[in-house]
Short mmCIF file of N, CA, C and O in Angstrom, two decimals:
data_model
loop_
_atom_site.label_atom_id
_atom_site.label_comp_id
_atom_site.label_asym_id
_atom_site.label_seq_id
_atom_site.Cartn_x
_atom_site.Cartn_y
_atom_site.Cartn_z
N UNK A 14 0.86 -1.18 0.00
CA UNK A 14 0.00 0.00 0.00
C UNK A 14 0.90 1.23 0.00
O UNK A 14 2.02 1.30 0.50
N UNK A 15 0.16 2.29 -0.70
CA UNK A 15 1.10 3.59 -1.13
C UNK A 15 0.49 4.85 -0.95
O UNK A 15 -0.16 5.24 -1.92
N UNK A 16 0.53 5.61 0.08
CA UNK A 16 -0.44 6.61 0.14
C UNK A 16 0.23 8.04 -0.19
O UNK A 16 1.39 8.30 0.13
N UNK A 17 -0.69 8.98 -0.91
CA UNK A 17 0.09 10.31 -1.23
C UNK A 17 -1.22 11.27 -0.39
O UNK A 17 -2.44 11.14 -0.25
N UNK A 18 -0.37 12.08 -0.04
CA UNK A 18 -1.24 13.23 0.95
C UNK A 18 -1.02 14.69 0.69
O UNK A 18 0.11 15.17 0.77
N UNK A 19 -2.02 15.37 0.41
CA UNK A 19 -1.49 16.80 0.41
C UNK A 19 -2.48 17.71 1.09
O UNK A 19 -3.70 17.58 1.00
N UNK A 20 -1.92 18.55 1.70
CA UNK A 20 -2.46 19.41 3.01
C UNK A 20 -2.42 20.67 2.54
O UNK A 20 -1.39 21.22 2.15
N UNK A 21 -3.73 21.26 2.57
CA UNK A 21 -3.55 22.24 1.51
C UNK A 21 -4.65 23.59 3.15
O UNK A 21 -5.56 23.39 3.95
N UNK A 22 -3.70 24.86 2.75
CA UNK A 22 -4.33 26.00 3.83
C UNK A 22 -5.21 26.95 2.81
O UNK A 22 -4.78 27.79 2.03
N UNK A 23 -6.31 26.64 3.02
CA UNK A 23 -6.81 27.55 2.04
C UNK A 23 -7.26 29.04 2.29
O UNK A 23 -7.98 29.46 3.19
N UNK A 24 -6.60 29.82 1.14
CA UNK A 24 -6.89 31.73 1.58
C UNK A 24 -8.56 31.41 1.59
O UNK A 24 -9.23 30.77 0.77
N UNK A 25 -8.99 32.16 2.92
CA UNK A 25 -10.36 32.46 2.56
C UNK A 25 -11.13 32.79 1.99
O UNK A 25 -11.01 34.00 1.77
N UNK A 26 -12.62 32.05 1.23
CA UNK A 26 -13.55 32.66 0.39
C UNK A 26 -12.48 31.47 -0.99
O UNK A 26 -12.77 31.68 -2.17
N UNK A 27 -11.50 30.49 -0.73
CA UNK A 27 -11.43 29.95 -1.96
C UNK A 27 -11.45 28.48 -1.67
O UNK A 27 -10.78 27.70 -2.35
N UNK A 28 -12.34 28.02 -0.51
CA UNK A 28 -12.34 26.79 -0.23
C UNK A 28 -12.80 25.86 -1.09
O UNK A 28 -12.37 24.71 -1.23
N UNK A 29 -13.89 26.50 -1.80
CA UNK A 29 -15.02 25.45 -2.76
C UNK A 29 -14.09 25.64 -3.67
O UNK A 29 -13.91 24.54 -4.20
N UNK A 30 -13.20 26.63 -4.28
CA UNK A 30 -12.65 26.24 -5.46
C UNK A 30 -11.52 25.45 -5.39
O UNK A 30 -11.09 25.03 -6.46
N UNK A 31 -10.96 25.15 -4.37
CA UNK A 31 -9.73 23.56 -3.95
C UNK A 31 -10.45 22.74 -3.96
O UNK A 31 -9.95 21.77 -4.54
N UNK A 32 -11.80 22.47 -3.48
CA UNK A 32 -12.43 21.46 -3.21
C UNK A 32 -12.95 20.79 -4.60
O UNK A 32 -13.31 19.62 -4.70
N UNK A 33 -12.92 21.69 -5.60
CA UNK A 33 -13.50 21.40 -7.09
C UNK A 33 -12.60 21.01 -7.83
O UNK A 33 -12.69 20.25 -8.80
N UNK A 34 -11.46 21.68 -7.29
CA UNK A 34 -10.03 21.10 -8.27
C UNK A 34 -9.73 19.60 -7.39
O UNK A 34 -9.44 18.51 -7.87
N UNK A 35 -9.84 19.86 -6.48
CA UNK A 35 -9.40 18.18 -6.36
C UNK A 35 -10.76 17.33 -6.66
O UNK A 35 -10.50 16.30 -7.29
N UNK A 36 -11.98 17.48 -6.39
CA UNK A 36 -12.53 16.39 -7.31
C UNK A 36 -12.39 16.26 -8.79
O UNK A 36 -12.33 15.14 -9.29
N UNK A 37 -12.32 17.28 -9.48
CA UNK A 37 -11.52 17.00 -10.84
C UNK A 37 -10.60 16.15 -10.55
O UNK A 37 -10.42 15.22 -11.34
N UNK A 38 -10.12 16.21 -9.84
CA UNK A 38 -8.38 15.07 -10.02
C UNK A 38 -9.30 13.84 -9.44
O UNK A 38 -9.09 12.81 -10.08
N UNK A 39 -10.29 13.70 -8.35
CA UNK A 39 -10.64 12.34 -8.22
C UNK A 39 -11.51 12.11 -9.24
O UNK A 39 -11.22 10.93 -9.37
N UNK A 40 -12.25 12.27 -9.96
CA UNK A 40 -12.24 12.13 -11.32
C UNK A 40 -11.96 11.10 -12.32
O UNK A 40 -12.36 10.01 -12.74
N UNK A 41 -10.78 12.24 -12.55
CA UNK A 41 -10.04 12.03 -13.56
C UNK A 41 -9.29 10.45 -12.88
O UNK A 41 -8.96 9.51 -13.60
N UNK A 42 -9.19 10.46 -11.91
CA UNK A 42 -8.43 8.97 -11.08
C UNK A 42 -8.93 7.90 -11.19
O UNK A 42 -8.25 6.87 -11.11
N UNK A 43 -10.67 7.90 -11.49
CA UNK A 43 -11.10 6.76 -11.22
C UNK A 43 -11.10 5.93 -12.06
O UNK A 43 -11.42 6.33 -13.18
N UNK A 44 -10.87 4.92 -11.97
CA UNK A 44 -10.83 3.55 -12.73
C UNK A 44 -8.60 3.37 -12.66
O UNK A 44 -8.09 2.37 -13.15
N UNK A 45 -8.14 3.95 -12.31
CA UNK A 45 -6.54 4.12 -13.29
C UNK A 45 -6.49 2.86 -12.19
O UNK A 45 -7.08 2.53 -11.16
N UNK A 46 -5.63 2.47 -12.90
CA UNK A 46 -4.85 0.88 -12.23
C UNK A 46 -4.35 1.08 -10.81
O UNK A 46 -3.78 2.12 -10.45
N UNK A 47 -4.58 0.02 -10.00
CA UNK A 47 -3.77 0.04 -8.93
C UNK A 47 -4.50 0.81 -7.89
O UNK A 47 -4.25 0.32 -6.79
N UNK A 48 -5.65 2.27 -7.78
CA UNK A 48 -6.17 3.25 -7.34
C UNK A 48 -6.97 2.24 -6.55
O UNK A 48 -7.68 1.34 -6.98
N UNK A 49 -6.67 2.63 -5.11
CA UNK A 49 -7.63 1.79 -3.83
C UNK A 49 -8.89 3.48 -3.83
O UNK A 49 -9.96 3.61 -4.43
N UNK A 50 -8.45 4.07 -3.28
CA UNK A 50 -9.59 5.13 -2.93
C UNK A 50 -8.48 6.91 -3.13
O UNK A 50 -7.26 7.09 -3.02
N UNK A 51 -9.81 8.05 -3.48
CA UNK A 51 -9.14 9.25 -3.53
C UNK A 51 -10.07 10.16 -3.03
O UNK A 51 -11.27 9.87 -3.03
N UNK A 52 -9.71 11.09 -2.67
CA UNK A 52 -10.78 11.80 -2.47
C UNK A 52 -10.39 13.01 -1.51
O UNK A 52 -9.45 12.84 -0.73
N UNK A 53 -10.88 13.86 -1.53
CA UNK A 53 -10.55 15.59 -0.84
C UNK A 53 -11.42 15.08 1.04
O UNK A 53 -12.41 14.36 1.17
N UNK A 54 -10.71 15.67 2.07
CA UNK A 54 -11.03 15.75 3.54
C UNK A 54 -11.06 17.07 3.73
O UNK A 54 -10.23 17.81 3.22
N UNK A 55 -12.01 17.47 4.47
CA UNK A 55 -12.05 18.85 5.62
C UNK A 55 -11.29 18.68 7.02
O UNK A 55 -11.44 17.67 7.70
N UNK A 56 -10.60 19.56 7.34
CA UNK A 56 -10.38 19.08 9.25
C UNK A 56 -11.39 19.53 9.72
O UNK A 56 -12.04 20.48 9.29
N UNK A 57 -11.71 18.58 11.08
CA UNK A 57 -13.00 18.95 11.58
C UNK A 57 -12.11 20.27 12.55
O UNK A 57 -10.99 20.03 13.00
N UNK A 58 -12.61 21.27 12.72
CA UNK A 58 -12.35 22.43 13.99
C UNK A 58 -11.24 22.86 13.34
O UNK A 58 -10.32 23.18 14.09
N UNK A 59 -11.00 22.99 12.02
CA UNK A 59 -9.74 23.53 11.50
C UNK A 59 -10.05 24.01 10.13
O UNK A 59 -11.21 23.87 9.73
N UNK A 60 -9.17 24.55 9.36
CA UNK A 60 -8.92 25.04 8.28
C UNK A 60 -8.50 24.27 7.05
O UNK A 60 -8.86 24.81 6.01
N UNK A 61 -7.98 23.39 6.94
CA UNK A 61 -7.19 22.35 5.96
C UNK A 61 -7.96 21.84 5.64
O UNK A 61 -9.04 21.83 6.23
N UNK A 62 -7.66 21.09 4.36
CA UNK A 62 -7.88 20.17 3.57
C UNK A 62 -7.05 19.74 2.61
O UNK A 62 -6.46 20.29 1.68
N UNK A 63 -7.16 18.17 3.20
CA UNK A 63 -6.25 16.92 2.50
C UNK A 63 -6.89 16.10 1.68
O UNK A 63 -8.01 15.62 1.88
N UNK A 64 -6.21 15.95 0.75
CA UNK A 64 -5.86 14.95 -0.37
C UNK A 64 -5.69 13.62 -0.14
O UNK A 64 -4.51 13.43 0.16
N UNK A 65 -6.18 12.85 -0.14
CA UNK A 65 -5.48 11.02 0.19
C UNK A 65 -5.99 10.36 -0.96
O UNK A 65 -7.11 10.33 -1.49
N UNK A 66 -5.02 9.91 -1.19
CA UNK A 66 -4.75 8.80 -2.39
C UNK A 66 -4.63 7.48 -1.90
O UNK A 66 -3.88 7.57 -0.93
N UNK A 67 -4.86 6.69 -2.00
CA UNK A 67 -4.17 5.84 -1.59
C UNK A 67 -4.27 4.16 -2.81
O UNK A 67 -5.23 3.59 -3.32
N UNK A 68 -2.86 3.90 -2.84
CA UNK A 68 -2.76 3.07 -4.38
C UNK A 68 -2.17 1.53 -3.58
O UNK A 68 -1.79 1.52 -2.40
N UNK A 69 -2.18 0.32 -4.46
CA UNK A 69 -1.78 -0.76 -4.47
C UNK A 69 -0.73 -0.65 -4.47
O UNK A 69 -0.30 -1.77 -4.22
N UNK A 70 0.45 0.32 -4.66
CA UNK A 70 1.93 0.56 -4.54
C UNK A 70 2.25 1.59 -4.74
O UNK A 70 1.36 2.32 -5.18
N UNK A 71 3.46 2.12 -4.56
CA UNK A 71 4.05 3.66 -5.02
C UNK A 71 4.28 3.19 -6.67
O UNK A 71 3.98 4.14 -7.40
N UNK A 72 4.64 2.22 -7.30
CA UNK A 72 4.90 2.17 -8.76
C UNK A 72 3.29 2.67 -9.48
O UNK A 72 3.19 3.28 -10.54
N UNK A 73 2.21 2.25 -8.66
CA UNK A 73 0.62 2.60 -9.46
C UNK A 73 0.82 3.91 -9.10
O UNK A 73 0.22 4.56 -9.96
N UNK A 74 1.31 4.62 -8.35
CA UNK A 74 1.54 6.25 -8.36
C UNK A 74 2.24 7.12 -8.95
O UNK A 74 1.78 8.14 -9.47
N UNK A 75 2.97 6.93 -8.94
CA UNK A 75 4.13 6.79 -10.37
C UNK A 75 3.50 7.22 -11.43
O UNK A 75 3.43 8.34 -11.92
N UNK A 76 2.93 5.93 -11.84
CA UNK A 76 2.72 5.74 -13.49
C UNK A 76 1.46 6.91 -13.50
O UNK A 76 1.23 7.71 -14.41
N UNK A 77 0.96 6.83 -12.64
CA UNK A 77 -0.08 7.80 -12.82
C UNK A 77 -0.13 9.43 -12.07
O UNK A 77 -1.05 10.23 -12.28
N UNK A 78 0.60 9.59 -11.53
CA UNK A 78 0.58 10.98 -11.04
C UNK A 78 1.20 12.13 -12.00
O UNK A 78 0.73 13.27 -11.98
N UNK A 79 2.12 11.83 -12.73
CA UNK A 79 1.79 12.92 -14.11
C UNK A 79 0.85 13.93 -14.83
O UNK A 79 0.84 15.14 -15.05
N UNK A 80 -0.24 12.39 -15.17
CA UNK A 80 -1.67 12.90 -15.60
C UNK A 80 -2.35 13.68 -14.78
O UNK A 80 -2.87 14.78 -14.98
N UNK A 81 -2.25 12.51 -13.11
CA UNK A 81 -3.58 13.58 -12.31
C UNK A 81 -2.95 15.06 -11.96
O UNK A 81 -3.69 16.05 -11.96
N UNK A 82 -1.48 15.17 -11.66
CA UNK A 82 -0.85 16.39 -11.35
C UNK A 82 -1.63 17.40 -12.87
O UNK A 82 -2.51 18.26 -12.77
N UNK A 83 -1.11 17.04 -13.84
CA UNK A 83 -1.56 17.82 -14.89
C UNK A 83 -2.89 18.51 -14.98
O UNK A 83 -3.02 19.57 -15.58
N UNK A 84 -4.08 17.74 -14.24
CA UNK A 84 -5.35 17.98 -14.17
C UNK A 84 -5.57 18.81 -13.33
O UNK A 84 -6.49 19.59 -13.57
N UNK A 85 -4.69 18.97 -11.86
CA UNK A 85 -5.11 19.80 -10.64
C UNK A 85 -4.23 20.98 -11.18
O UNK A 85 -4.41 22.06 -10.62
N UNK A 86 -3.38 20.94 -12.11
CA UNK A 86 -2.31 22.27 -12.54
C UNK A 86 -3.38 22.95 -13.66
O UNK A 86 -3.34 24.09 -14.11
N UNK A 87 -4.30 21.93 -13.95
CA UNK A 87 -4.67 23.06 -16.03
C UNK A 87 -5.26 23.96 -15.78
O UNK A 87 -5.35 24.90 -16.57
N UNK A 88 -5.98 23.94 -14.30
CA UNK A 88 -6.94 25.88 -14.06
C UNK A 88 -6.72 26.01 -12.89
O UNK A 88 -7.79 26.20 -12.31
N UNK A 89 -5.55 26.01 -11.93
CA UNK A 89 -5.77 26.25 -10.27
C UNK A 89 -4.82 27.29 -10.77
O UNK A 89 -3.78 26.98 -11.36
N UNK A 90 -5.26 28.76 -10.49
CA UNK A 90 -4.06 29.39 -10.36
C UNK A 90 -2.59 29.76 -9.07
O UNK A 90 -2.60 29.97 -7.85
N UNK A 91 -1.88 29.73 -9.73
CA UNK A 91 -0.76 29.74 -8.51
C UNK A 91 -0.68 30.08 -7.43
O UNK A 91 -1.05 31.19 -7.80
N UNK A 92 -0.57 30.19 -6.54
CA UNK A 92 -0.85 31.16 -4.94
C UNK A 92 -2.41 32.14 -4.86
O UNK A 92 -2.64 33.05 -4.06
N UNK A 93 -3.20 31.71 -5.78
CA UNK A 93 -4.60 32.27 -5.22
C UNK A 93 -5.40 31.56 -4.31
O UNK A 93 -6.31 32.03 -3.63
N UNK A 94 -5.01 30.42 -4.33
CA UNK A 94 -6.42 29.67 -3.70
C UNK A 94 -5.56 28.90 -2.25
O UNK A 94 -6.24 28.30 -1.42
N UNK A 95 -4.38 28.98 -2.12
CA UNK A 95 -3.78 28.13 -1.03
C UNK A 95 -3.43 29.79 -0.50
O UNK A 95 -3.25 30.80 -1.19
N UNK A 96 -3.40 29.60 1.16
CA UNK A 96 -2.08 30.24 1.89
C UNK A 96 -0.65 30.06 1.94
O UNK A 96 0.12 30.92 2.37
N UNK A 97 -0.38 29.19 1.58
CA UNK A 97 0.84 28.35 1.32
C UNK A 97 1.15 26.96 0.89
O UNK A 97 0.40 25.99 1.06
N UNK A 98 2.34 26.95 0.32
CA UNK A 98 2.18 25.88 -0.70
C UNK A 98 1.65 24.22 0.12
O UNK A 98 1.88 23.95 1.29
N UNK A 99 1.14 23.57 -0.58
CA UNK A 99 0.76 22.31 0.18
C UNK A 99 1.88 21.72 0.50
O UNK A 99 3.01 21.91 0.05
N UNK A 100 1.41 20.82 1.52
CA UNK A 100 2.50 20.30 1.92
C UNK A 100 2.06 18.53 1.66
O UNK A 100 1.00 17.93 1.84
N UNK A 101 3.64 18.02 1.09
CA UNK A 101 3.00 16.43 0.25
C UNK A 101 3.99 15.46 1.43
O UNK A 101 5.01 15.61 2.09
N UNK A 102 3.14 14.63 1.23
CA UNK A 102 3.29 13.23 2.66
C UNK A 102 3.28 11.98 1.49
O UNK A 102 2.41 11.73 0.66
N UNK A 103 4.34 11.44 1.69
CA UNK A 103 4.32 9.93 0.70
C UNK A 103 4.29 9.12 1.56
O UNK A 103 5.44 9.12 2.01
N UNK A 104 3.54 8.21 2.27
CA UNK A 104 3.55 7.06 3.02
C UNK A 104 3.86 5.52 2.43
O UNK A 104 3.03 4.94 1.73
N UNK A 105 4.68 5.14 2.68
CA UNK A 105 5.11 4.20 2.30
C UNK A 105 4.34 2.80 3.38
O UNK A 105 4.00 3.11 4.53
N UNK A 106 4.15 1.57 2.97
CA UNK A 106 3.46 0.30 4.10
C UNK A 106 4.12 0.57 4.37
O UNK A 106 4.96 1.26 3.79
N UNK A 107 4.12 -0.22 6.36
CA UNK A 107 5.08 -0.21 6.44
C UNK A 107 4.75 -1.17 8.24
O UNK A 107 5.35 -1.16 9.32
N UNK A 108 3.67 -1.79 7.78
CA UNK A 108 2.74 -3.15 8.04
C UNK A 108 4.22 -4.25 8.41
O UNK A 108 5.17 -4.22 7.64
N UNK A 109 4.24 -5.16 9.63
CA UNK A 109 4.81 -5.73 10.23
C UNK A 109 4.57 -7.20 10.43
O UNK A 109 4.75 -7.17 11.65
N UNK A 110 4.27 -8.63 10.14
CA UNK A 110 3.78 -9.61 10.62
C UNK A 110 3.70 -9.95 11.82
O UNK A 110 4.62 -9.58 12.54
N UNK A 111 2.65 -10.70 12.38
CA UNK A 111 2.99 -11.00 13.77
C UNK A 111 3.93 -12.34 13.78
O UNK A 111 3.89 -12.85 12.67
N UNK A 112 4.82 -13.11 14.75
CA UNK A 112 5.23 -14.36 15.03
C UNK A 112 4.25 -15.04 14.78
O UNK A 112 3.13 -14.73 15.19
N UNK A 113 4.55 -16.51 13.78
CA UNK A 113 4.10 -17.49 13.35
C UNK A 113 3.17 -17.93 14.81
O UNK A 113 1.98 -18.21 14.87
N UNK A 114 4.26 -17.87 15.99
CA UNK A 114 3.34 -18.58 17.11
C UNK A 114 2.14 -17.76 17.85
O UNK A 114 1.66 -18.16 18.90
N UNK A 115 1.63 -16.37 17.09
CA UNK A 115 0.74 -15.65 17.46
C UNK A 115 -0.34 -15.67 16.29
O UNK A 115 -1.10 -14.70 16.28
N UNK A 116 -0.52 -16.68 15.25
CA UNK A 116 -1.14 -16.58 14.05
C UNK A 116 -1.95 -17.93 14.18
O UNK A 116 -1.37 -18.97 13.88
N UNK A 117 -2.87 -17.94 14.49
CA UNK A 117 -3.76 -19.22 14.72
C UNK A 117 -3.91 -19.81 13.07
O UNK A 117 -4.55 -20.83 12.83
#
């Protein structure tokens, strides 16, 4: 499992328009190979909103984050709609087995 995250501060009065550019990108995501789930979050009692991707590997992210980058870039203009630039989280598994003698 491969998760990409982006945390985005939005200038006020431009929330719905982050929120529209990233469903364009979930979108544009659905069906692409490898894609477990995508989709835009609010913080509850806060300001942010994140991005989670989350893919069958970092290689299904890869191959495909080009395109979706291209889609959230073709009409967001530059520093209007964020307070500052997002900030990106690559999570890598990182899932542990238990001992054979704890596995019924």
């Amino acid at each position: 499992m491969f998760i990409h995250m982006s945390i985005h501060v939005p200038n006020p009065g431009y929330e719905q328009q982050l929120l529209d550019s990233m469903n364009r990108v979930r979108l544009a995501a659905l069906g692409t190979p490898g894609l477990v789930q995508i989709g835009p979050w609010r913080e509850h009692d806060g300001g942010r909103i994140v991005g989670i991707a989350m893919w069958e590997s970092r290689a299904h992210w890869e191959a495909a984050a080009p395109a979706l980058f291209a889609v959230a870039e073709a009409d967001d203009p530059d520093g209007l709609w964020n307070a500052r630039p997002p900030e990106r989280i690559l999570l890598e598994d990182a899932w542990v087995l238990p001992p054979d003698d704890l596995v019924d």
